[in-house]
XYZ file of C-alpha atoms in Angstrom:
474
model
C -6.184 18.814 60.444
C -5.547 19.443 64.351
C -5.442 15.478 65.968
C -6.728 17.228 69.169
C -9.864 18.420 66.991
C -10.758 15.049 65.961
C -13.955 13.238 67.505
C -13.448 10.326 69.599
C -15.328 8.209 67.009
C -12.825 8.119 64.582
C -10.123 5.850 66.495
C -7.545 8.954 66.794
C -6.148 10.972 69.160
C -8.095 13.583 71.395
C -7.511 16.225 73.804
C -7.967 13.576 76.211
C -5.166 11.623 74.769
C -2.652 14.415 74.194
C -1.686 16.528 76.928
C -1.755 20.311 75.694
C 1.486 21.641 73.658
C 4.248 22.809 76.260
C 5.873 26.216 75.069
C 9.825 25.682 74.336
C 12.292 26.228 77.196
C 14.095 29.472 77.190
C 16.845 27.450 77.655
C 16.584 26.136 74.578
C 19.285 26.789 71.393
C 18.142 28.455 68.163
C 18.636 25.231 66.203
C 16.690 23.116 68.649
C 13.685 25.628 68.248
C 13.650 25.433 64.483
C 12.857 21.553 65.115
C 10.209 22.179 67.122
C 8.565 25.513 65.416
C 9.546 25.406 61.973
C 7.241 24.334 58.932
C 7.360 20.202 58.861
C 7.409 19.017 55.186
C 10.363 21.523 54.238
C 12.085 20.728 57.444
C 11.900 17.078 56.722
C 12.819 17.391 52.864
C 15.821 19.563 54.459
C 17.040 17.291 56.904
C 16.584 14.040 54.540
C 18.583 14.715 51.342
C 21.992 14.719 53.440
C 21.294 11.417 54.839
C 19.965 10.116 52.146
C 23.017 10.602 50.571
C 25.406 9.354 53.617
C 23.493 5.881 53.222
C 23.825 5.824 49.305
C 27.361 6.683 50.175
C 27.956 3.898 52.640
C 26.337 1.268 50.599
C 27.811 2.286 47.342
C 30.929 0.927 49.223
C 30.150 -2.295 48.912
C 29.080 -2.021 45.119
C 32.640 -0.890 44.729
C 34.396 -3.515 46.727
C 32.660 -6.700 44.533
C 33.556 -4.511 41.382
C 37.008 -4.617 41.891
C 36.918 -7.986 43.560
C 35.209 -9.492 40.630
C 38.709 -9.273 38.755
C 39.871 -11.385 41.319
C 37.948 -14.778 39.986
C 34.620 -16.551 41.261
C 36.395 -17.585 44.463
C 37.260 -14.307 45.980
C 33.624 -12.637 44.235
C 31.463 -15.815 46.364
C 34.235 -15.153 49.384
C 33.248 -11.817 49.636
C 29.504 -12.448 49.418
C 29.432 -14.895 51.794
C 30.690 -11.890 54.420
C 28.689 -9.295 53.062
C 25.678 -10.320 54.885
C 27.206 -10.407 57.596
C 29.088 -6.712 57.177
C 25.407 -5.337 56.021
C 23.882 -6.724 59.614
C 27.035 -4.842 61.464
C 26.073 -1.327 59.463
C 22.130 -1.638 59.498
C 22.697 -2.320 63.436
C 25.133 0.227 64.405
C 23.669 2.559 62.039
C 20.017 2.349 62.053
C 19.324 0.568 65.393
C 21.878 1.265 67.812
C 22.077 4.567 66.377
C 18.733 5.659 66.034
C 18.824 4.786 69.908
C 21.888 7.187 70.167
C 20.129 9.840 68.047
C 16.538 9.464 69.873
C 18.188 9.725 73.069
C 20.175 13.071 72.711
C 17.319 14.544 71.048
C 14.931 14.439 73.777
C 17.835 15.571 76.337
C 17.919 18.569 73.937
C 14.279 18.930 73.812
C 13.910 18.909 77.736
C 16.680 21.591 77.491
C 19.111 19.700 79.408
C 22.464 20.228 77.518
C 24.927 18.324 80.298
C 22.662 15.033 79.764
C 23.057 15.740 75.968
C 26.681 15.810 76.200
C 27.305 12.967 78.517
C 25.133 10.731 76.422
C 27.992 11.179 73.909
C 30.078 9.767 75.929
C 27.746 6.883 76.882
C 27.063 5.984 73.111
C 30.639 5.821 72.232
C 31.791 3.256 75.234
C 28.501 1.335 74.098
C 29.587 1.247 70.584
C 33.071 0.329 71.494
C 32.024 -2.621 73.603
C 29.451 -4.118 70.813
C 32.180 -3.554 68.090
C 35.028 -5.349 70.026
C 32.017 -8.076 71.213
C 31.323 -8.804 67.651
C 35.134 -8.459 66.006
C 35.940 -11.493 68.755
C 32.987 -13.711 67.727
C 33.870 -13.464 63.804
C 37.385 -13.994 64.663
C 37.317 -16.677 66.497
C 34.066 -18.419 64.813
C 34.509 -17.008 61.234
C 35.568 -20.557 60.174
C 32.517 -22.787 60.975
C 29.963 -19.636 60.037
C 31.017 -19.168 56.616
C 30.695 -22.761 56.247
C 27.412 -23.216 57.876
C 26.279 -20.552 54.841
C 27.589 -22.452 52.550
C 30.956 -21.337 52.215
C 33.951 -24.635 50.650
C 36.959 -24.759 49.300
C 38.998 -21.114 47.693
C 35.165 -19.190 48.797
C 35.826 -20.279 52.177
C 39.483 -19.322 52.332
C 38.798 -15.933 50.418
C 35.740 -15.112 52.975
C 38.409 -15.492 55.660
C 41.028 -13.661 54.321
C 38.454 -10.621 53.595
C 36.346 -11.666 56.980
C 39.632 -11.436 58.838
C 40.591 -7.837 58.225
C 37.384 -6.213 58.153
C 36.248 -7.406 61.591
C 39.891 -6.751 62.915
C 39.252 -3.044 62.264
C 35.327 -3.263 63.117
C 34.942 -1.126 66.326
C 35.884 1.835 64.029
C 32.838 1.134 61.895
C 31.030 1.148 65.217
C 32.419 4.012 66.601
C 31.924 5.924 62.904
C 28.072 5.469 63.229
C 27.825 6.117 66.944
C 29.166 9.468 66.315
C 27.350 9.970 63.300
C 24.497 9.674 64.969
C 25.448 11.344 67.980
C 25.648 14.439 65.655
C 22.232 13.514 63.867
C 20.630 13.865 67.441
C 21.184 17.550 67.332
C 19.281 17.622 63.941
C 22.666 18.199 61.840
C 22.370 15.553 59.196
C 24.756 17.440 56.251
C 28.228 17.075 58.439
C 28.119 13.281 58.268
C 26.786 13.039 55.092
C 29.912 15.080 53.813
C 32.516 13.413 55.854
C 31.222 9.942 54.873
C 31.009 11.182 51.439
C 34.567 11.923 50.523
C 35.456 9.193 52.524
C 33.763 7.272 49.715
C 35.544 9.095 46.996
C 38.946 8.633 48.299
C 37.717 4.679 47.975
C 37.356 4.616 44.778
C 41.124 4.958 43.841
C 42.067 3.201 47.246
C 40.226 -0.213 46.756
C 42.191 -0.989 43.217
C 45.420 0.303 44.380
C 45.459 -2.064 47.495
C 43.852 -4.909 45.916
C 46.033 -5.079 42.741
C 49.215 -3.045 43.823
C 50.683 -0.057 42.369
C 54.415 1.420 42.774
C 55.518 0.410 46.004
C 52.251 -0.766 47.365
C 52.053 -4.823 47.130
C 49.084 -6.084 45.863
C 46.841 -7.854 48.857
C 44.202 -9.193 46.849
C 40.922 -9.617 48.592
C 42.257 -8.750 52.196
C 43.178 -5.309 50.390
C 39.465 -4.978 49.698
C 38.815 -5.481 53.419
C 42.025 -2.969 54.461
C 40.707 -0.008 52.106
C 37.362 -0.823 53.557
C 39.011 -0.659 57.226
C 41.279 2.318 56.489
C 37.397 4.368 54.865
C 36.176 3.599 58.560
C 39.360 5.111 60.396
C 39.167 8.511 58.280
C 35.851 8.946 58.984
C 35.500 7.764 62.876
C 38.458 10.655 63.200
C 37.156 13.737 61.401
C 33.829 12.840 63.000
C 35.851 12.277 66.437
C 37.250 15.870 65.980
C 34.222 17.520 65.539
C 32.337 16.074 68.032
C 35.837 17.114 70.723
C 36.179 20.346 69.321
C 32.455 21.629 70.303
C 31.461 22.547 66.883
C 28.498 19.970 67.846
C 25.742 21.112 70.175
C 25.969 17.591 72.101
C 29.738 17.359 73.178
C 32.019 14.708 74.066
C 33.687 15.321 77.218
C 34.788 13.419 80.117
C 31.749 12.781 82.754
C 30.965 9.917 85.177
C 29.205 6.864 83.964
C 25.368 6.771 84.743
C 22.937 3.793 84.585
C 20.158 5.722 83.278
C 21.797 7.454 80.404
C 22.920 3.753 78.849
C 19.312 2.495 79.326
C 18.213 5.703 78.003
C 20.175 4.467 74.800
C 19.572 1.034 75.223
C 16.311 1.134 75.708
C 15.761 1.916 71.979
C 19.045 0.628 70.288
C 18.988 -2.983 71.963
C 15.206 -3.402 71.134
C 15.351 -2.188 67.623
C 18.202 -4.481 66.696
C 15.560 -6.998 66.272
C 13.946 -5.120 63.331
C 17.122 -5.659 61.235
C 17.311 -9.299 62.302
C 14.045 -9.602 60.918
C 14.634 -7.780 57.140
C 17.333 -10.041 56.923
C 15.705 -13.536 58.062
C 12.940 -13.141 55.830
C 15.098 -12.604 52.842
C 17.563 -15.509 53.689
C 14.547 -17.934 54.622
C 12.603 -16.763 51.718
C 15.913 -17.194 49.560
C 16.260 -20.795 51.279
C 12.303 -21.857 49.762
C 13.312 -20.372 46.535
C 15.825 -22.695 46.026
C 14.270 -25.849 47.641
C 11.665 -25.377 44.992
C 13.064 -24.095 41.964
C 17.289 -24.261 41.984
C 19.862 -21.924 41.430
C 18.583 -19.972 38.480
C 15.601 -19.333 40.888
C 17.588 -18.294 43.551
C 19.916 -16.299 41.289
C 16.385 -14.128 39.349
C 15.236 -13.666 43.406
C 18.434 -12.447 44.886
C 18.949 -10.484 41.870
C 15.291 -8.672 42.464
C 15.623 -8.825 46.311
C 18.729 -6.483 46.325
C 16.387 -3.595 45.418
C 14.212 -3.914 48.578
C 17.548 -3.895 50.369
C 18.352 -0.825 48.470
C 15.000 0.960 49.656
C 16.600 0.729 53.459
C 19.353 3.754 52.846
C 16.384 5.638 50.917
C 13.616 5.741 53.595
C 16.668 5.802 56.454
C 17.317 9.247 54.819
C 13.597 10.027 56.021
C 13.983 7.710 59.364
C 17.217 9.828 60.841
C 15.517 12.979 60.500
C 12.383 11.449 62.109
C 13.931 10.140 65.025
C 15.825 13.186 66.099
C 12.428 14.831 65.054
C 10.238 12.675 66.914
C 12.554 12.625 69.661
C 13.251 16.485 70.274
C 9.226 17.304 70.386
C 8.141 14.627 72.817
C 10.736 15.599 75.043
C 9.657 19.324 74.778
C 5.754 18.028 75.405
C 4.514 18.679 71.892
C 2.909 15.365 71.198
C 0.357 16.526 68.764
C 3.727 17.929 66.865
C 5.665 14.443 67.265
C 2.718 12.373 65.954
C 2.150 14.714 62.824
C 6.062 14.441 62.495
C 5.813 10.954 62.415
C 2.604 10.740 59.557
C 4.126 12.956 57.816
C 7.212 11.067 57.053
C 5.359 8.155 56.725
C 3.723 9.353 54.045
C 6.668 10.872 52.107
C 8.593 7.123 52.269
C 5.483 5.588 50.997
C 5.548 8.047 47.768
C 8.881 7.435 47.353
C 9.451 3.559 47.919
C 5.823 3.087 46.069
C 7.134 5.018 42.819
C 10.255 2.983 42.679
C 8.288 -0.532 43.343
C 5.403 0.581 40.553
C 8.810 1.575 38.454
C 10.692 -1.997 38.703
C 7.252 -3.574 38.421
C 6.492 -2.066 35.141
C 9.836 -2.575 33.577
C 11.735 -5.441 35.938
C 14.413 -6.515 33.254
C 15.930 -3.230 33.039
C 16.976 -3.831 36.585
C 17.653 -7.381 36.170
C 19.864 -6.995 33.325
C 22.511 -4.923 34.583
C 23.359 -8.053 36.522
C 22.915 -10.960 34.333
C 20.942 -11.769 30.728
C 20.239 -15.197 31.565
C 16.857 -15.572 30.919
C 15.283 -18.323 33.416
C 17.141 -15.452 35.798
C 15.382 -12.676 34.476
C 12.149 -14.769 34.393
C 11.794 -15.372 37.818
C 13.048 -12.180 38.895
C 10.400 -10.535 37.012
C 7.986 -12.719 38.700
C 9.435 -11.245 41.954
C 9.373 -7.543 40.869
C 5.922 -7.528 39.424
C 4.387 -9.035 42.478
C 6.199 -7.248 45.090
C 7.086 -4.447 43.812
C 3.817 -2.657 43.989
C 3.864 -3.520 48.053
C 7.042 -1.529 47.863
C 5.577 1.453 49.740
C 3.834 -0.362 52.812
C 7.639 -1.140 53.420
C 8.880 1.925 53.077
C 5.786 3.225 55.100
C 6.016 0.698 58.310
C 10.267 1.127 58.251
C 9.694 5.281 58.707
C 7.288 5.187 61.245
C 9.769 2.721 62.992
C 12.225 5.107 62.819
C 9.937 7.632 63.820
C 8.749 5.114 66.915
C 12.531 5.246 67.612
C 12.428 8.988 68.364
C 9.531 8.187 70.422
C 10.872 5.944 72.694
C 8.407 3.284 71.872
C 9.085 0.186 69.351
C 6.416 -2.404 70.611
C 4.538 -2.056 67.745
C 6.664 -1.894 64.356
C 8.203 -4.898 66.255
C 5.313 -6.582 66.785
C 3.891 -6.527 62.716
C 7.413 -6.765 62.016
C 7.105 -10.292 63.280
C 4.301 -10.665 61.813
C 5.234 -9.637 58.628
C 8.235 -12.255 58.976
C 5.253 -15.192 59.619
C 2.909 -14.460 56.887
C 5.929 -13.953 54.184
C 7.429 -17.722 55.282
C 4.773 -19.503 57.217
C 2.233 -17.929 54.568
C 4.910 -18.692 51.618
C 5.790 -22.302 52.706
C 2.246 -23.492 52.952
C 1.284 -21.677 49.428
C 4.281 -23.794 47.747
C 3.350 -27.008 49.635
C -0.379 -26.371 47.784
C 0.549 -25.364 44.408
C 4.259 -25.375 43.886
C 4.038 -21.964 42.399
C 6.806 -19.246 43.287
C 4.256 -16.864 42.068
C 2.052 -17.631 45.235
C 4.830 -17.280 48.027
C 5.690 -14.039 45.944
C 2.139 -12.768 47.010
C 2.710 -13.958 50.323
C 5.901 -11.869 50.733
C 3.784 -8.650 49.306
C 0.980 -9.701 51.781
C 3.301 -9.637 54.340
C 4.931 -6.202 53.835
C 1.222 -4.832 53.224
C 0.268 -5.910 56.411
C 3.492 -4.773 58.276
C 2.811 -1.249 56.635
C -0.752 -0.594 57.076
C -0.734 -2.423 61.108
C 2.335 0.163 61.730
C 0.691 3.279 60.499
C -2.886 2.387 62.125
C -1.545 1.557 65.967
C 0.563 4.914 65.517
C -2.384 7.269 63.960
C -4.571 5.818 66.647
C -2.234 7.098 69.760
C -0.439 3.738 70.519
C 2.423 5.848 71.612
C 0.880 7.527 74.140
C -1.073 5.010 75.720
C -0.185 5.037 79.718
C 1.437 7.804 79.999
């Protein structure tokens, strides 16, 4: 259905909203046409499996890590998990927020046809990524101590966070610099070079993380600081094939030496800085959520919740593999003047990431202890994690639903709203869950608060969007 077609009384778009569809520059490259010409559903499907599998790549390397670590004992295994939070905040930021800022940026250079902005915006995303790497290497360095211990963190767990902590923030401005290019290349609308450079980086992990954690030959063994080295030394590999290919013009937005403009870091900025927030606020309603779990029901409770939780975390790399694709999508048309294009872009996508995060939540709903068991048989565990899974899981796809079209909001250069509900979603899950466990002392209730919540969040997102909240003063 055209959006332009549509009458005024159903709430959407009209020629009145959206300016007519600009014809592409003739200065425009062959692969830049294709994003704004060819057929969206296979383009999208196209674009997404690569990524999809970068971000199963790059969180498959923590699965590995607390594999090999668990041989270590329960010190270095809670060590480690009291950092990983912290590592997961560093990747969803430089990776999906920062970097979809990076991504939308270029994207709309390239869709205005102006390749020198492209290319200097390279430039501007990697001293951006340098200076927020170093920024937050110095504050875990020097405050690693008295975080780890505000989370919890005593004793050998505290020692064996730092040790880890230590070595993977010394080297953390490569992880930064890794994703900045990434996504400087994902701007262009290649997704399959990073996804295969970040791949075999992963592979080559495998074997690395054993050999420097337990020693072999020649090599000492470094116990859980060899965890953080391999981890450190996956980041270097990658941040220099990527570097290469990005110097050697094989991308179509270059790095090359330029002067340093105002308007191309707020370009970036604009976006990035902004939609840092929404990660802040995935994680805080999982930790706070985690904190009412166990001030109501203890550490079997909080061990069935965490257990069910991780698979919400694991929907973020799925619908990201929609979300790059979307932003350099999004991002490409608007700046070429096809609105109509960017919006059905964006709804299109949205609807994809629903099917696929609501199949997976229905899934884990319908049979929750097969995921719960491959973590632990204890069955008050189990129990309440199956509590979790059969009330949530079915509000899977509003999730996956509102975290696309952010992606997609990304590409458009506006974020107010998926920020907004995002909030919002954050209230109703704790305010909302709090209050329901004051009244009944049920974890069943603030279960159906969380749901509400990412209902809510989904739906609000989709509506403001469909009904031309992007275009709005322009």
């Amino acid at each position: 259905m055209e959006i332009a077609k549509l009458a005024p009384a159903d709430g959407l778009l009209t020629t009145a909203d959206v300016p007519r569809e600009a014809k592409p520059s003739p200065a425009l490259s062959p692969h830049t046409r294709r994003l704004l010409q060819d057929p969206v559903v296979p383009m999208l499907l196209r674009m997404a499996w690569p990524n999809i599998l970068i971000m199963l790549a790059q969180a498959s390397t923590g699965l590995i890590e607390t594999f090999w670590v668990a041989r270590l004992g329960t010190d270095a295994l809670a060590g480690m998990a009291l950092v990983f939070p912290v590592v997961m905040l560093m990747q969803t930021i430089s990776a999906g927020a920062m970097g979809g800022g990076i991504s939308a940026a270029i994207a709309r250079a390239l869709g205005r046809g102006q390749r020198d902005d492209a290319d200097a915006l390279v430039l501007h995303a990697v001293v951006i990524n340098i200076v927020l790497g170093l920024v937050f290497s110095a504050i875990m360095l020097a405050f690693g101590r008295p975080i780890f211990r505000a989370l919890g963190g005593t004793g050998g767990e505290l020692e064996a966070a730092l040790l880890y902590s230590n070595v993977v923030f010394a080297g953390n401005v490569l992880l930064w610099v890794m994703n900045g290019l990434a996504s400087a290349i994902r701007g262009t609308g290649n997704m399959l070079v990073p996804a295969i450079v970040i791949c075999v980086g992963v592979v080559f992990l495998v074997p690395l993380s054993p050999v420097l954690i337990f020693g072999w030959g020649p090599i000492p063994a470094l116990g859980v600081a060899g965890g953080g080295t391999a981890i450190v030394a996956f980041y270097a590999a990658g941040t220099a094939v990527l570097g290469w290919y990005v110097l050697s013009g094989r991308n179509l937005a270059r790095l090359r030496r330029a002067r340093l403009r105002g308007p191309l870091f707020r370009d970036i900025l604009r976006v990035g800085a902004v939609a840092s927030l929404q990660s802040v606020q995935t994680n805080l309603t999982i930790a706070l959520a985690t904190a009412l779990v166990a001030g109501a029901a203890g550490v079997d409770a909080v061990a069935g919740f965490g257990t069910g939780v991780r698979l919400e975390y694991l929907l973020i790399p799925l619908v990201f593999g929609l979300g790059a694709p979307l932003v350099a999508l999004v991002g490409t048309n608007i700046g070429a003047g096809q609105q109509q294009r960017a919006l059905h872009i964006a709804l299109t996508g949205g609807a994809l990431a629903f099917a696929l995060t609501e199949t997976l939540g229905l899934v884990a709903a319908i049979w929750p202890a097969q995921w719960l068991s491959l973590f632990s048989a204890e069955p008050s565990m189990i129990e309440t994690g199956s509590a979790y899974l059969r009330i949530v899981g079915p509000a899977y796809g509003f999730f996956g639903l509102g975290l696309s079209l952010y992606f997609a909001s990304q590409g458009a250069g506006r974020l107010f709203w998926p920020l907004f509900f995002g909030f919002l979603r954050v209230f109703i899950s704790i305010v909302g869950g709090w209050l329901v466990l004051r009244w009944t002392g049920s974890l069943e209730w603030m279960f159906a608060a969380l749901a509400l919540g990412l209902v809510v969040f989904g739906t609000s997102v989709a509506l403001a969007i469909r009904s031309g909240a992007w275009f709005r003063g322009q």
